[in-house]
Amino acid sequence: MSEPTLRAKQLDAADELAPLRSRFVLDTASDHAADAAGVYLDGNSLGALPANVPARVEDVVRRQWGELRIRSWDESGWWTAPERIGDRIAPLVGAAPGQIVVGDSTSVNVFKALVAAVRMVDPARDEILVDATTFPTDGYIAESAARLTGRTLRPVAPAEVPSALGDRTAVVLLNHVDYRSGRLHDLPSLTAAIHASGALAVWDLCHSAGALPVGLDEHGVDLAVGCTYKYLNGGPGAPAFLYVRRDLQDRFDSPLPGWNSHAEPFGMSQSYNPAPGALRGRVGTPDILSMLALEAALEIWDEVSVAAVRAKSLALTDFFLECVAAYTEPGRVTSVTPDRHEERGSQIALRCPDAGDVMKQLIDRGVVGDFRNPDVLRFGFSPLYVSFAETERAARVLAEVLG
């Protein structure tokens, strides 16, 4: 038995989160070649299926919809699902209850947050800063929001934000974790710098929610959005969430006012009167099937702390880098993910010239990560279900594929 294999066994034996693995639907050794039982390292794109979700969805479809029908809006709690599920997500991102509403997509919530933020600041502040390395959709939305509000959009690298801030800055949109490299940006210091300039901070938490502590309330974040189908395992197309800091809620002027966010939604008034609190973030009828699948998926967090998840995440990614260094020829791959823990999310990105072909071969052998143009292999580590033995196996198979 090799030294990394032995270490993996020891680390798994000491892992307090190891029992949670059985709560997910995952591959078994028989599903793949004998030398590479399934290793799922793409939870940063789509989280694995929690085992309790299918039965919950069946109940929603067969009983709540099939039998109770319209009564389920009250009797099954459909109407209050967006804020109820928001309160389940709140502690995972460091927020008190009553500040998060679930619904719509990340893109739609980014649009709501940006436009509402611009409406909260002095009209003389005519510039929006956006993370120049952001996921493309955030950039598209920011550009549209700037045009609609008569602002100028300026892309800026996160490290350059403090020097780019000024009295023209209205809002800054940043990603907590870079989706390509896995770099974790300094949310506390960047938020403080944004506030010192008189601007508002909007954070995209898609690659940090459910993977590491965020501290929205502690660090005074103004608005934040995030998806729920990655580390929160809500399923494909699961609704996103929107955070509005409590003291800003009365000023939150949504660019998408809908009947679901009206103070009297069934009053059918021709004039819009927004509901109090985070409910202003609602728009139309919630996607109940996806919403309640997400609620079931979140139950596992009743048994685990974000701090424990973060500790295992760092241990997994450290171990993966050690195994890659031990198994692969020097220089064959290069990590673009920071070594320092305070700068690392929950993924490892490796650069190699033939990354696209390498990832195809890895997937054929049961090691599932993903490829990002032009030359990056991404491996996402979801601590709730990824083991150290799988981590070692993934590095070993990667070395074999690299030849």
mmCIF file of N, CA and C in Angstrom, residues 203-321:
data_model
loop_
_atom_site.group_PDB
_atom_site.id
_atom_site.type_symbol
_atom_site.label_atom_id
_atom_site.label_comp_id
_atom_site.label_asym_id
_atom_site.label_seq_id
_atom_site.Cartn_x
_atom_site.Cartn_y
_atom_site.Cartn_z
ATOM 1 N N TRP A 203 -22.490 40.768 -3.366
ATOM 2 C CA TRP A 203 -21.603 39.615 -3.504
ATOM 3 C C TRP A 203 -22.351 38.432 -4.125
ATOM 4 N N ASP A 204 -21.659 37.745 -5.037
ATOM 5 C CA ASP A 204 -22.152 36.497 -5.625
ATOM 6 C C ASP A 204 -21.505 35.350 -4.852
ATOM 7 N N LEU A 205 -22.346 34.539 -4.198
ATOM 8 C CA LEU A 205 -21.866 33.475 -3.311
ATOM 9 C C LEU A 205 -22.003 32.080 -3.918
ATOM 10 N N CYS A 206 -22.149 31.998 -5.237
ATOM 11 C CA CYS A 206 -22.435 30.706 -5.859
ATOM 12 C C CYS A 206 -21.401 29.635 -5.525
ATOM 13 N N HIS A 207 -20.135 30.011 -5.408
ATOM 14 C CA HIS A 207 -19.087 29.023 -5.165
ATOM 15 C C HIS A 207 -18.589 29.028 -3.722
ATOM 16 N N SER A 208 -19.346 29.677 -2.831
ATOM 17 C CA SER A 208 -18.962 29.644 -1.417
ATOM 18 C C SER A 208 -20.079 29.177 -0.501
ATOM 19 N N ALA A 209 -21.337 29.432 -0.857
ATOM 20 C CA ALA A 209 -22.452 29.005 0.001
ATOM 21 C C ALA A 209 -22.460 27.484 0.140
ATOM 22 N N GLY A 210 -22.346 27.017 1.368
ATOM 23 C CA GLY A 210 -22.320 25.584 1.626
ATOM 24 C C GLY A 210 -20.936 24.977 1.584
ATOM 25 N N ALA A 211 -19.924 25.803 1.315
ATOM 26 C CA ALA A 211 -18.557 25.299 1.247
ATOM 27 C C ALA A 211 -17.645 25.925 2.289
ATOM 28 N N LEU A 212 -17.976 27.142 2.720
ATOM 29 C CA LEU A 212 -17.106 27.841 3.664
ATOM 30 C C LEU A 212 -17.888 28.952 4.366
ATOM 31 N N PRO A 213 -17.404 29.434 5.505
ATOM 32 C CA PRO A 213 -18.089 30.515 6.208
ATOM 33 C C PRO A 213 -18.083 31.793 5.371
ATOM 34 N N VAL A 214 -19.203 32.535 5.409
ATOM 35 C CA VAL A 214 -19.331 33.761 4.622
ATOM 36 C C VAL A 214 -19.403 34.989 5.527
ATOM 37 N N GLY A 215 -20.259 34.950 6.544
ATOM 38 C CA GLY A 215 -20.341 36.060 7.491
ATOM 39 C C GLY A 215 -21.002 37.303 6.945
ATOM 40 N N LEU A 216 -22.160 37.148 6.290
ATOM 41 C CA LEU A 216 -22.833 38.305 5.697
ATOM 42 C C LEU A 216 -23.154 39.373 6.732
ATOM 43 N N ASP A 217 -23.777 38.990 7.829
ATOM 44 C CA ASP A 217 -24.121 39.970 8.862
ATOM 45 C C ASP A 217 -22.872 40.533 9.543
ATOM 46 N N GLU A 218 -21.959 39.653 9.883
ATOM 47 C CA GLU A 218 -20.753 40.069 10.604
ATOM 48 C C GLU A 218 -19.973 41.126 9.847
ATOM 49 N N HIS A 219 -19.925 41.006 8.528
ATOM 50 C CA HIS A 219 -19.098 41.907 7.736
ATOM 51 C C HIS A 219 -19.904 43.009 7.043
ATOM 52 N N GLY A 220 -21.198 43.101 7.359
ATOM 53 C CA GLY A 220 -22.000 44.208 6.878
ATOM 54 C C GLY A 220 -22.282 44.210 5.389
ATOM 55 N N VAL A 221 -22.291 43.032 4.764
ATOM 56 C CA VAL A 221 -22.603 42.957 3.338
ATOM 57 C C VAL A 221 -23.991 43.542 3.100
ATOM 58 N N ASP A 222 -24.138 44.295 2.025
ATOM 59 C CA ASP A 222 -25.412 44.955 1.736
ATOM 60 C C ASP A 222 -26.411 44.001 1.085
ATOM 61 N N LEU A 223 -26.003 43.416 -0.024
ATOM 62 C CA LEU A 223 -26.860 42.468 -0.731
ATOM 63 C C LEU A 223 -25.993 41.316 -1.234
ATOM 64 N N ALA A 224 -26.606 40.148 -1.344
ATOM 65 C CA ALA A 224 -25.868 38.992 -1.838
ATOM 66 C C ALA A 224 -26.833 38.051 -2.544
ATOM 67 N N VAL A 225 -26.284 37.313 -3.468
ATOM 68 C CA VAL A 225 -27.072 36.306 -4.189
ATOM 69 C C VAL A 225 -26.267 35.017 -4.215
ATOM 70 N N GLY A 226 -26.956 33.928 -4.465
ATOM 71 C CA GLY A 226 -26.249 32.659 -4.582
ATOM 72 C C GLY A 226 -27.145 31.587 -5.147
ATOM 73 N N CYS A 227 -26.525 30.585 -5.765
ATOM 74 C CA CYS A 227 -27.299 29.454 -6.266
ATOM 75 C C CYS A 227 -27.353 28.372 -5.196
ATOM 76 N N THR A 228 -28.202 27.379 -5.407
ATOM 77 C CA THR A 228 -28.371 26.317 -4.413
ATOM 78 C C THR A 228 -28.127 24.930 -4.983
ATOM 79 N N TYR A 229 -27.702 24.846 -6.254
ATOM 80 C CA TYR A 229 -27.528 23.529 -6.868
ATOM 81 C C TYR A 229 -26.086 23.034 -6.830
ATOM 82 N N LYS A 230 -25.181 23.817 -6.249
ATOM 83 C CA LYS A 230 -23.793 23.390 -6.143
ATOM 84 C C LYS A 230 -23.575 22.723 -4.778
ATOM 85 N N TYR A 231 -22.938 23.439 -3.854
ATOM 86 C CA TYR A 231 -22.606 22.839 -2.559
ATOM 87 C C TYR A 231 -23.818 22.627 -1.655
ATOM 88 N N LEU A 232 -24.955 23.249 -1.985
ATOM 89 C CA LEU A 232 -26.171 23.038 -1.198
ATOM 90 C C LEU A 232 -27.019 21.901 -1.740
ATOM 91 N N ASN A 233 -26.629 21.334 -2.886
ATOM 92 C CA ASN A 233 -27.221 20.096 -3.413
ATOM 93 C C ASN A 233 -28.719 20.177 -3.661
ATOM 94 N N GLY A 234 -29.188 21.345 -4.126
ATOM 95 C CA GLY A 234 -30.623 21.523 -4.335
ATOM 96 C C GLY A 234 -31.171 20.914 -5.604
ATOM 97 N N GLY A 235 -30.298 20.493 -6.532
ATOM 98 C CA GLY A 235 -30.744 19.868 -7.766
ATOM 99 C C GLY A 235 -30.685 20.809 -8.950
ATOM 100 N N PRO A 236 -30.696 20.254 -10.163
ATOM 101 C CA PRO A 236 -30.594 21.090 -11.371
ATOM 102 C C PRO A 236 -31.740 22.082 -11.457
ATOM 103 N N GLY A 237 -31.390 23.342 -11.681
ATOM 104 C CA GLY A 237 -32.419 24.364 -11.774
ATOM 105 C C GLY A 237 -33.015 24.792 -10.447
ATOM 106 N N ALA A 238 -32.415 24.362 -9.346
ATOM 107 C CA ALA A 238 -32.931 24.756 -8.028
ATOM 108 C C ALA A 238 -32.922 26.272 -7.911
ATOM 109 N N PRO A 239 -33.897 26.850 -7.220
ATOM 110 C CA PRO A 239 -33.973 28.316 -7.131
ATOM 111 C C PRO A 239 -32.796 28.907 -6.372
ATOM 112 N N ALA A 240 -32.451 30.125 -6.738
ATOM 113 C CA ALA A 240 -31.366 30.842 -6.089
ATOM 114 C C ALA A 240 -31.895 31.587 -4.866
ATOM 115 N N PHE A 241 -30.997 32.310 -4.187
ATOM 116 C CA PHE A 241 -31.440 33.090 -3.029
ATOM 117 C C PHE A 241 -30.931 34.520 -3.128
ATOM 118 N N LEU A 242 -31.648 35.392 -2.451
ATOM 119 C CA LEU A 242 -31.318 36.820 -2.399
ATOM 120 C C LEU A 242 -31.285 37.263 -0.949
ATOM 121 N N TYR A 243 -30.178 37.879 -0.550
ATOM 122 C CA TYR A 243 -30.012 38.419 0.804
ATOM 123 C C TYR A 243 -30.095 39.932 0.745
ATOM 124 N N VAL A 244 -30.927 40.507 1.602
ATOM 125 C CA VAL A 244 -31.020 41.961 1.734
ATOM 126 C C VAL A 244 -30.816 42.287 3.221
ATOM 127 N N ARG A 245 -29.745 42.996 3.528
ATOM 128 C CA ARG A 245 -29.453 43.320 4.929
ATOM 129 C C ARG A 245 -30.650 44.016 5.569
ATOM 130 N N ARG A 246 -30.920 43.671 6.794
ATOM 131 C CA ARG A 246 -32.161 44.093 7.439
ATOM 132 C C ARG A 246 -32.393 45.601 7.401
ATOM 133 N N ASP A 247 -31.349 46.388 7.665
ATOM 134 C CA ASP A 247 -31.562 47.830 7.729
ATOM 135 C C ASP A 247 -31.724 48.472 6.352
ATOM 136 N N LEU A 248 -31.543 47.692 5.288
ATOM 137 C CA LEU A 248 -31.754 48.202 3.933
ATOM 138 C C LEU A 248 -33.104 47.782 3.342
ATOM 139 N N GLN A 249 -33.802 46.914 4.045
ATOM 140 C CA GLN A 249 -34.993 46.312 3.442
ATOM 141 C C GLN A 249 -36.092 47.323 3.122
ATOM 142 N N ASP A 250 -36.259 48.327 3.962
ATOM 143 C CA ASP A 250 -37.302 49.333 3.688
ATOM 144 C C ASP A 250 -36.958 50.189 2.472
ATOM 145 N N ARG A 251 -35.685 50.198 2.091
ATOM 146 C CA ARG A 251 -35.249 50.982 0.932
ATOM 147 C C ARG A 251 -35.077 50.125 -0.313
ATOM 148 N N PHE A 252 -35.267 48.828 -0.177
ATOM 149 C CA PHE A 252 -35.067 47.915 -1.309
ATOM 150 C C PHE A 252 -36.205 48.099 -2.305
ATOM 151 N N ASP A 253 -35.880 48.699 -3.431
ATOM 152 C CA ASP A 253 -36.854 49.006 -4.475
ATOM 153 C C ASP A 253 -36.592 48.073 -5.646
ATOM 154 N N SER A 254 -37.293 46.964 -5.693
ATOM 155 C CA SER A 254 -37.035 45.935 -6.697
ATOM 156 C C SER A 254 -37.399 46.411 -8.103
ATOM 157 N N PRO A 255 -36.529 46.125 -9.069
ATOM 158 C CA PRO A 255 -36.859 46.463 -10.454
ATOM 159 C C PRO A 255 -37.858 45.480 -11.063
ATOM 160 N N LEU A 256 -38.174 44.423 -10.314
ATOM 161 C CA LEU A 256 -39.124 43.411 -10.781
ATOM 162 C C LEU A 256 -40.231 43.229 -9.737
ATOM 163 N N PRO A 257 -41.073 44.236 -9.557
ATOM 164 C CA PRO A 257 -42.168 44.102 -8.595
ATOM 165 C C PRO A 257 -43.224 43.140 -9.134
ATOM 166 N N GLY A 258 -43.581 42.167 -8.329
ATOM 167 C CA GLY A 258 -44.581 41.184 -8.762
ATOM 168 C C GLY A 258 -45.656 41.015 -7.719
ATOM 169 N N TRP A 259 -46.684 40.316 -8.081
ATOM 170 C CA TRP A 259 -47.796 40.158 -7.141
ATOM 171 C C TRP A 259 -47.381 39.400 -5.894
ATOM 172 N N ASN A 260 -46.355 38.548 -5.996
ATOM 173 C CA ASN A 260 -45.901 37.792 -4.834
ATOM 174 C C ASN A 260 -45.149 38.649 -3.831
ATOM 175 N N SER A 261 -44.712 39.831 -4.247
ATOM 176 C CA SER A 261 -44.005 40.712 -3.310
ATOM 177 C C SER A 261 -44.874 41.902 -2.906
ATOM 178 N N HIS A 262 -46.138 41.869 -3.259
ATOM 179 C CA HIS A 262 -47.066 42.931 -2.883
ATOM 180 C C HIS A 262 -47.472 42.769 -1.424
ATOM 181 N N ALA A 263 -47.704 43.878 -0.750
ATOM 182 C CA ALA A 263 -48.141 43.816 0.644
ATOM 183 C C ALA A 263 -49.464 43.074 0.794
ATOM 184 N N GLU A 264 -50.322 43.169 -0.217
ATOM 185 C CA GLU A 264 -51.594 42.439 -0.233
ATOM 186 C C GLU A 264 -51.693 41.703 -1.574
ATOM 187 N N PRO A 265 -51.015 40.565 -1.683
ATOM 188 C CA PRO A 265 -50.929 39.887 -2.978
ATOM 189 C C PRO A 265 -52.274 39.490 -3.574
ATOM 190 N N PHE A 266 -53.258 39.240 -2.729
ATOM 191 C CA PHE A 266 -54.560 38.833 -3.256
ATOM 192 C C PHE A 266 -55.545 40.003 -3.327
ATOM 193 N N GLY A 267 -55.030 41.203 -3.042
ATOM 194 C CA GLY A 267 -55.878 42.387 -3.166
ATOM 195 C C GLY A 267 -56.061 42.808 -4.608
ATOM 196 N N MET A 268 -55.150 42.341 -5.477
ATOM 197 C CA MET A 268 -55.215 42.625 -6.918
ATOM 198 C C MET A 268 -55.313 44.121 -7.212
ATOM 199 N N SER A 269 -54.575 44.901 -6.437
ATOM 200 C CA SER A 269 -54.554 46.341 -6.646
ATOM 201 C C SER A 269 -53.800 46.686 -7.918
ATOM 202 N N GLN A 270 -54.206 47.749 -8.589
ATOM 203 C CA GLN A 270 -53.513 48.199 -9.788
ATOM 204 C C GLN A 270 -52.244 48.972 -9.456
ATOM 205 N N SER A 271 -52.103 49.389 -8.200
ATOM 206 C CA SER A 271 -50.878 50.076 -7.777
ATOM 207 C C SER A 271 -50.059 49.153 -6.889
ATOM 208 N N TYR A 272 -48.743 49.288 -6.978
ATOM 209 C CA TYR A 272 -47.843 48.389 -6.254
ATOM 210 C C TYR A 272 -47.472 48.953 -4.897
ATOM 211 N N ASN A 273 -47.676 48.150 -3.869
ATOM 212 C CA ASN A 273 -47.297 48.494 -2.504
ATOM 213 C C ASN A 273 -46.451 47.343 -1.980
ATOM 214 N N PRO A 274 -45.125 47.506 -1.855
ATOM 215 C CA PRO A 274 -44.261 46.376 -1.520
ATOM 216 C C PRO A 274 -44.499 45.814 -0.126
ATOM 217 N N ALA A 275 -44.322 44.500 -0.021
ATOM 218 C CA ALA A 275 -44.403 43.820 1.266
ATOM 219 C C ALA A 275 -43.231 44.252 2.141
ATOM 220 N N PRO A 276 -43.332 44.079 3.431
ATOM 221 C CA PRO A 276 -42.212 44.445 4.302
ATOM 222 C C PRO A 276 -41.094 43.404 4.238
ATOM 223 N N GLY A 277 -39.901 43.845 4.590
ATOM 224 C CA GLY A 277 -38.782 42.928 4.752
ATOM 225 C C GLY A 277 -38.271 42.305 3.467
ATOM 226 N N ALA A 278 -37.616 41.141 3.624
ATOM 227 C CA ALA A 278 -37.002 40.452 2.490
ATOM 228 C C ALA A 278 -38.026 39.950 1.484
ATOM 229 N N LEU A 279 -39.293 39.915 1.872
ATOM 230 C CA LEU A 279 -40.341 39.482 0.952
ATOM 231 C C LEU A 279 -40.384 40.353 -0.301
ATOM 232 N N ARG A 280 -39.818 41.537 -0.233
ATOM 233 C CA ARG A 280 -39.762 42.404 -1.416
ATOM 234 C C ARG A 280 -38.953 41.768 -2.537
ATOM 235 N N GLY A 281 -38.158 40.789 -2.198
ATOM 236 C CA GLY A 281 -37.359 40.107 -3.211
ATOM 237 C C GLY A 281 -38.129 39.080 -4.011
ATOM 238 N N ARG A 282 -39.343 38.769 -3.592
ATOM 239 C CA ARG A 282 -40.168 37.836 -4.362
ATOM 240 C C ARG A 282 -40.686 38.532 -5.611
ATOM 241 N N VAL A 283 -41.076 37.732 -6.610
ATOM 242 C CA VAL A 283 -41.620 38.320 -7.839
ATOM 243 C C VAL A 283 -42.929 37.625 -8.185
ATOM 244 N N GLY A 284 -42.832 36.441 -8.803
ATOM 245 C CA GLY A 284 -44.028 35.723 -9.219
ATOM 246 C C GLY A 284 -44.216 34.435 -8.448
ATOM 247 N N THR A 285 -45.075 33.575 -8.955
ATOM 248 C CA THR A 285 -45.393 32.313 -8.296
ATOM 249 C C THR A 285 -44.135 31.453 -8.156
ATOM 250 N N PRO A 286 -43.831 30.968 -6.956
ATOM 251 C CA PRO A 286 -42.617 30.167 -6.748
ATOM 252 C C PRO A 286 -42.669 28.843 -7.506
ATOM 253 N N ASP A 287 -41.486 28.354 -7.874
ATOM 254 C CA ASP A 287 -41.351 27.031 -8.495
ATOM 255 C C ASP A 287 -41.379 25.993 -7.377
ATOM 256 N N ILE A 288 -42.561 25.524 -7.063
ATOM 257 C CA ILE A 288 -42.751 24.706 -5.862
ATOM 258 C C ILE A 288 -42.012 23.377 -5.921
ATOM 259 N N LEU A 289 -42.012 22.691 -7.053
ATOM 260 C CA LEU A 289 -41.349 21.382 -7.101
ATOM 261 C C LEU A 289 -39.859 21.515 -6.785
ATOM 262 N N SER A 290 -39.185 22.446 -7.444
ATOM 263 C CA SER A 290 -37.759 22.654 -7.170
ATOM 264 C C SER A 290 -37.535 23.233 -5.780
ATOM 265 N N MET A 291 -38.426 24.108 -5.353
ATOM 266 C CA MET A 291 -38.289 24.756 -4.059
ATOM 267 C C MET A 291 -38.315 23.720 -2.929
ATOM 268 N N LEU A 292 -39.262 22.783 -3.001
ATOM 269 C CA LEU A 292 -39.401 21.816 -1.912
ATOM 270 C C LEU A 292 -38.374 20.696 -2.011
ATOM 271 N N ALA A 293 -37.857 20.434 -3.213
ATOM 272 C CA ALA A 293 -36.722 19.511 -3.326
ATOM 273 C C ALA A 293 -35.514 20.118 -2.617
ATOM 274 N N LEU A 294 -35.306 21.406 -2.802
ATOM 275 C CA LEU A 294 -34.219 22.106 -2.119
ATOM 276 C C LEU A 294 -34.405 22.059 -0.609
ATOM 277 N N GLU A 295 -35.626 22.278 -0.155
ATOM 278 C CA GLU A 295 -35.860 22.258 1.289
ATOM 279 C C GLU A 295 -35.480 20.912 1.886
ATOM 280 N N ALA A 296 -35.821 19.835 1.186
ATOM 281 C CA ALA A 296 -35.446 18.501 1.667
ATOM 282 C C ALA A 296 -33.930 18.342 1.678
ATOM 283 N N ALA A 297 -33.264 18.832 0.634
ATOM 284 C CA ALA A 297 -31.809 18.710 0.552
ATOM 285 C C ALA A 297 -31.108 19.438 1.692
ATOM 286 N N LEU A 298 -31.692 20.534 2.141
ATOM 287 C CA LEU A 298 -31.063 21.339 3.187
ATOM 288 C C LEU A 298 -31.147 20.698 4.575
ATOM 289 N N GLU A 299 -31.960 19.662 4.723
ATOM 290 C CA GLU A 299 -32.118 19.041 6.040
ATOM 291 C C GLU A 299 -30.816 18.477 6.577
ATOM 292 N N ILE A 300 -29.923 18.064 5.694
ATOM 293 C CA ILE A 300 -28.667 17.479 6.160
ATOM 294 C C ILE A 300 -27.840 18.476 6.964
ATOM 295 N N TRP A 301 -28.073 19.785 6.713
ATOM 296 C CA TRP A 301 -27.310 20.795 7.425
ATOM 297 C C TRP A 301 -27.727 20.925 8.882
ATOM 298 N N ASP A 302 -28.808 20.260 9.266
ATOM 299 C CA ASP A 302 -29.186 20.246 10.680
ATOM 300 C C ASP A 302 -28.164 19.487 11.509
ATOM 301 N N GLU A 303 -27.335 18.674 10.848
ATOM 302 C CA GLU A 303 -26.412 17.790 11.549
ATOM 303 C C GLU A 303 -24.947 18.194 11.392
ATOM 304 N N VAL A 304 -24.681 19.313 10.749
ATOM 305 C CA VAL A 304 -23.289 19.649 10.472
ATOM 306 C C VAL A 304 -23.095 21.160 10.536
ATOM 307 N N SER A 305 -21.895 21.578 10.884
ATOM 308 C CA SER A 305 -21.576 23.008 10.926
ATOM 309 C C SER A 305 -20.763 23.402 9.702
ATOM 310 N N VAL A 306 -20.898 24.657 9.309
ATOM 311 C CA VAL A 306 -20.111 25.158 8.182
ATOM 312 C C VAL A 306 -18.621 25.122 8.527
ATOM 313 N N ALA A 307 -18.293 25.332 9.791
ATOM 314 C CA ALA A 307 -16.884 25.294 10.199
ATOM 315 C C ALA A 307 -16.279 23.917 9.965
ATOM 316 N N ALA A 308 -17.032 22.860 10.272
ATOM 317 C CA ALA A 308 -16.538 21.501 10.048
ATOM 318 C C ALA A 308 -16.380 21.222 8.556
ATOM 319 N N VAL A 309 -17.311 21.723 7.773
ATOM 320 C CA VAL A 309 -17.230 21.560 6.319
ATOM 321 C C VAL A 309 -15.992 22.267 5.778
ATOM 322 N N ARG A 310 -15.739 23.470 6.257
ATOM 323 C CA ARG A 310 -14.576 24.219 5.806
ATOM 324 C C ARG A 310 -13.276 23.502 6.175
ATOM 325 N N ALA A 311 -13.210 22.977 7.375
ATOM 326 C CA ALA A 311 -11.995 22.278 7.799
ATOM 327 C C ALA A 311 -11.720 21.071 6.907
ATOM 328 N N LYS A 312 -12.775 20.319 6.591
ATOM 329 C CA LYS A 312 -12.567 19.152 5.724
ATOM 330 C C LYS A 312 -12.254 19.586 4.298
ATOM 331 N N SER A 313 -12.880 20.635 3.841
ATOM 332 C CA SER A 313 -12.607 21.135 2.490
ATOM 333 C C SER A 313 -11.121 21.450 2.314
ATOM 334 N N LEU A 314 -10.568 22.153 3.269
ATOM 335 C CA LEU A 314 -9.148 22.501 3.182
ATOM 336 C C LEU A 314 -8.267 21.257 3.274
ATOM 337 N N ALA A 315 -8.672 20.306 4.118
ATOM 338 C CA ALA A 315 -7.897 19.069 4.237
ATOM 339 C C ALA A 315 -7.948 18.269 2.934
ATOM 340 N N LEU A 316 -9.124 18.210 2.310
ATOM 341 C CA LEU A 316 -9.265 17.477 1.043
ATOM 342 C C LEU A 316 -8.430 18.119 -0.064
ATOM 343 N N THR A 317 -8.532 19.429 -0.178
ATOM 344 C CA THR A 317 -7.801 20.092 -1.256
ATOM 345 C C THR A 317 -6.297 20.067 -1.017
ATOM 346 N N ASP A 318 -5.871 20.185 0.242
ATOM 347 C CA ASP A 318 -4.443 20.036 0.561
ATOM 348 C C ASP A 318 -3.962 18.646 0.142
ATOM 349 N N PHE A 319 -4.734 17.626 0.518
ATOM 350 C CA PHE A 319 -4.347 16.246 0.247
ATOM 351 C C PHE A 319 -4.308 15.974 -1.259
ATOM 352 N N PHE A 320 -5.264 16.525 -1.989
ATOM 353 C CA PHE A 320 -5.287 16.332 -3.436
ATOM 354 C C PHE A 320 -4.025 16.914 -4.067
ATOM 355 N N LEU A 321 -3.662 18.126 -3.656
ATOM 356 C CA LEU A 321 -2.451 18.738 -4.195
ATOM 357 C C LEU A 321 -1.201 17.924 -3.850
#
